[in-house]
mmCIF file of C-alpha atoms in Angstrom:
data_model
loop_
_atom_site.group_PDB
_atom_site.id
_atom_site.type_symbol
_atom_site.label_atom_id
_atom_site.label_comp_id
_atom_site.label_asym_id
_atom_site.label_seq_id
_atom_site.Cartn_x
_atom_site.Cartn_y
_atom_site.Cartn_z
ATOM 1 C CA MET A 84 59.353 148.719 -19.861
ATOM 2 C CA ARG A 85 60.722 148.583 -23.418
ATOM 3 C CA ASP A 86 63.295 151.112 -24.540
ATOM 4 C CA PHE A 87 62.288 152.585 -27.894
ATOM 5 C CA THR A 88 65.323 154.799 -28.259
ATOM 6 C CA LEU A 89 66.326 154.951 -31.891
ATOM 7 C CA SER A 90 70.001 154.780 -32.654
ATOM 8 C CA THR A 91 71.842 157.472 -34.560
ATOM 9 C CA PRO A 92 72.204 155.363 -37.734
ATOM 10 C CA SER A 93 68.485 154.652 -37.806
ATOM 11 C CA LEU A 94 67.670 158.337 -37.282
ATOM 12 C CA GLU A 95 69.732 159.159 -40.361
ATOM 13 C CA ALA A 96 67.053 157.390 -42.415
ATOM 14 C CA ALA A 97 64.587 160.150 -41.506
ATOM 15 C CA ILE A 98 66.600 162.703 -43.483
ATOM 16 C CA SER A 99 65.776 161.108 -46.838
ATOM 17 C CA VAL A 100 62.076 161.139 -45.901
ATOM 18 C CA PHE A 101 62.303 164.812 -44.961
ATOM 19 C CA TYR A 102 64.086 165.559 -48.239
ATOM 20 C CA ARG A 103 61.401 163.751 -50.216
ATOM 21 C CA TYR A 104 58.275 165.077 -48.490
ATOM 22 C CA GLY A 105 59.404 168.138 -46.532
ATOM 23 C CA LEU A 106 60.048 168.715 -42.869
ATOM 24 C CA ARG A 107 56.412 169.316 -41.947
ATOM 25 C CA ASP A 108 54.682 167.268 -44.670
ATOM 26 C CA ALA A 109 56.509 163.967 -44.178
ATOM 27 C CA SER A 110 53.934 161.563 -42.784
ATOM 28 C CA ASP A 111 54.437 159.758 -39.520
ATOM 29 C CA ALA A 112 53.820 156.522 -41.420
ATOM 30 C CA ALA A 113 56.674 157.208 -43.858
ATOM 31 C CA LEU A 114 58.982 158.247 -41.032
ATOM 32 C CA ALA A 115 58.098 155.213 -38.905
ATOM 33 C CA LYS A 116 58.730 152.916 -41.864
ATOM 34 C CA ALA A 117 62.108 154.528 -42.623
ATOM 35 C CA LEU A 118 63.068 154.315 -38.958
ATOM 36 C CA ASN A 119 61.934 150.698 -38.696
ATOM 37 C CA THR A 120 59.459 151.403 -35.921
ATOM 38 C CA THR A 121 55.736 151.877 -35.474
ATOM 39 C CA GLU A 122 53.845 155.144 -35.490
ATOM 40 C CA PRO A 123 52.912 154.831 -31.790
ATOM 41 C CA ASP A 124 56.537 154.105 -30.864
ATOM 42 C CA LEU A 125 57.695 157.018 -32.999
ATOM 43 C CA ALA A 126 55.194 159.324 -31.267
ATOM 44 C CA ALA A 127 56.309 158.061 -27.866
ATOM 45 C CA GLN A 128 59.980 158.653 -28.653
ATOM 46 C CA PHE A 129 59.421 161.981 -30.430
ATOM 47 C CA PRO A 130 56.326 163.747 -29.091
ATOM 48 C CA SER A 131 56.906 166.690 -31.428
ATOM 49 C CA ARG A 132 58.037 167.084 -35.021
ATOM 50 C CA GLU A 133 60.583 169.616 -33.773
ATOM 51 C CA LEU A 134 62.270 167.009 -31.602
ATOM 52 C CA LEU A 135 62.351 164.438 -34.401
ATOM 53 C CA VAL A 136 63.753 166.925 -36.922
ATOM 54 C CA HIS A 137 66.359 168.090 -34.422
ATOM 55 C CA GLN A 138 67.534 164.585 -33.562
ATOM 56 C CA ALA A 139 67.554 163.498 -37.217
ATOM 57 C CA VAL A 140 69.619 166.520 -38.252
ATOM 58 C CA LEU A 141 72.078 165.904 -35.392
ATOM 59 C CA ALA A 142 72.363 162.268 -36.502
ATOM 60 C CA ASP A 143 72.993 163.420 -40.070
ATOM 61 C CA MET A 144 75.775 165.725 -38.883
ATOM 62 C CA GLU A 145 77.370 162.787 -37.041
ATOM 63 C CA CYS A 146 77.135 160.738 -40.233
ATOM 64 C CA GLN A 147 78.972 163.494 -42.088
ATOM 65 C CA LYS A 148 81.713 163.444 -39.453
ATOM 66 C CA ARG A 149 82.116 159.682 -39.904
ATOM 67 C CA GLU A 150 82.348 160.182 -43.663
ATOM 68 C CA HIS A 151 85.095 162.747 -43.109
ATOM 69 C CA VAL A 152 87.061 160.359 -40.901
ATOM 70 C CA ALA A 153 86.822 157.687 -43.608
ATOM 71 C CA LEU A 154 87.905 160.234 -46.198
ATOM 72 C CA TYR A 155 90.944 161.248 -44.124
ATOM 73 C CA VAL A 156 92.016 157.606 -43.918
ATOM 74 C CA GLN A 157 91.704 157.298 -47.683
ATOM 75 C CA TYR A 158 93.666 160.478 -48.510
ATOM 76 C CA SER A 159 96.867 161.466 -46.780
ATOM 77 C CA SER A 160 97.619 164.872 -48.279
ATOM 78 C CA ALA A 161 95.809 168.082 -47.381
ATOM 79 C CA VAL A 162 95.027 168.788 -51.043
ATOM 80 C CA GLU A 163 93.441 165.368 -51.552
ATOM 81 C CA ARG A 164 91.428 165.759 -48.353
ATOM 82 C CA LEU A 165 90.197 169.187 -49.383
ATOM 83 C CA TYR A 166 89.187 167.849 -52.791
ATOM 84 C CA GLY A 167 87.415 164.936 -51.102
ATOM 85 C CA LEU A 168 85.583 167.282 -48.729
ATOM 86 C CA LEU A 169 84.462 169.383 -51.679
ATOM 87 C CA GLN A 170 83.175 166.289 -53.467
ATOM 88 C CA LEU A 171 81.234 165.170 -50.388
ATOM 89 C CA GLY A 172 79.845 168.664 -49.882
ATOM 90 C CA LEU A 173 78.700 168.965 -53.479
ATOM 91 C CA ARG A 174 77.125 165.505 -53.342
ATOM 92 C CA ASP A 175 75.250 166.419 -50.171
ATOM 93 C CA LEU A 176 74.082 169.789 -51.515
ATOM 94 C CA ALA A 177 72.795 168.157 -54.703
ATOM 95 C CA ALA A 178 70.622 165.827 -52.606
ATOM 96 C CA VAL A 179 68.967 168.620 -50.613
ATOM 97 C CA PRO A 180 65.682 169.971 -51.996
ATOM 98 C CA ASP A 181 65.534 173.702 -52.654
ATOM 99 C CA GLN A 182 63.121 174.502 -49.836
ATOM 100 C CA TYR A 183 64.825 172.383 -47.143
ATOM 101 C CA TYR A 184 67.154 174.969 -45.602
ATOM 102 C CA GLY A 185 64.546 177.721 -45.773
ATOM 103 C CA ASP A 186 62.015 175.478 -44.042
ATOM 104 C CA LEU A 187 64.600 174.484 -41.469
ATOM 105 C CA GLN A 188 65.480 178.117 -40.775
ATOM 106 C CA THR A 189 61.900 179.374 -40.470
ATOM 107 C CA GLY A 190 60.157 176.350 -38.969
ATOM 108 C CA PHE A 191 62.813 174.794 -36.768
ATOM 109 C CA PRO A 192 64.935 177.624 -35.340
ATOM 110 C CA LEU A 193 66.679 175.554 -32.643
ATOM 111 C CA THR A 194 67.774 173.023 -35.228
ATOM 112 C CA TRP A 195 68.816 175.811 -37.586
ATOM 113 C CA ASP A 196 70.953 177.246 -34.772
ATOM 114 C CA ALA A 197 72.536 173.815 -34.227
ATOM 115 C CA VAL A 198 73.335 173.563 -37.950
ATOM 116 C CA MET A 199 74.881 177.031 -37.959
ATOM 117 C CA GLU A 200 76.930 176.243 -34.846
ATOM 118 C CA HIS A 201 78.138 173.043 -36.509
ATOM 119 C CA LEU A 202 79.135 174.948 -39.643
ATOM 120 C CA ASN A 203 80.935 177.613 -37.613
ATOM 121 C CA SER A 204 82.741 175.300 -35.177
ATOM 122 C CA TYR A 205 83.293 172.067 -37.082
ATOM 123 C CA SER A 206 83.713 173.022 -40.736
ATOM 124 C CA PRO A 207 86.531 175.629 -40.594
ATOM 125 C CA PRO A 208 89.050 173.279 -38.913
ATOM 126 C CA GLN A 209 88.321 170.664 -41.577
ATOM 127 C CA LEU A 210 89.462 173.079 -44.254
#
């Protein structure tokens, strides 16, 4: 039996599709293409949109953590790191469509809870 498990880096590609088309309106075809898989394999791996959104958002949070590690290597002082974190945060916020967080909160409550937990547990120590 083939293993169709998508890796975290490939799941990150789903975020740009969700930003472009919306969490519910993104087509399976667009998502499969971005994730370099087929629609049947995507459906087998993620039988619900909720599961796909959740895993993609978790992958995106891991990507942000890797970006922070790279930033900390680049900057040694706390002030430089804080400035770098602010730049990354502003860049990320500028990329997010207006309706994204509202849709996430109302349509995907488990994922919204995971995002809030991440913000409450991960973000404060970074600052």
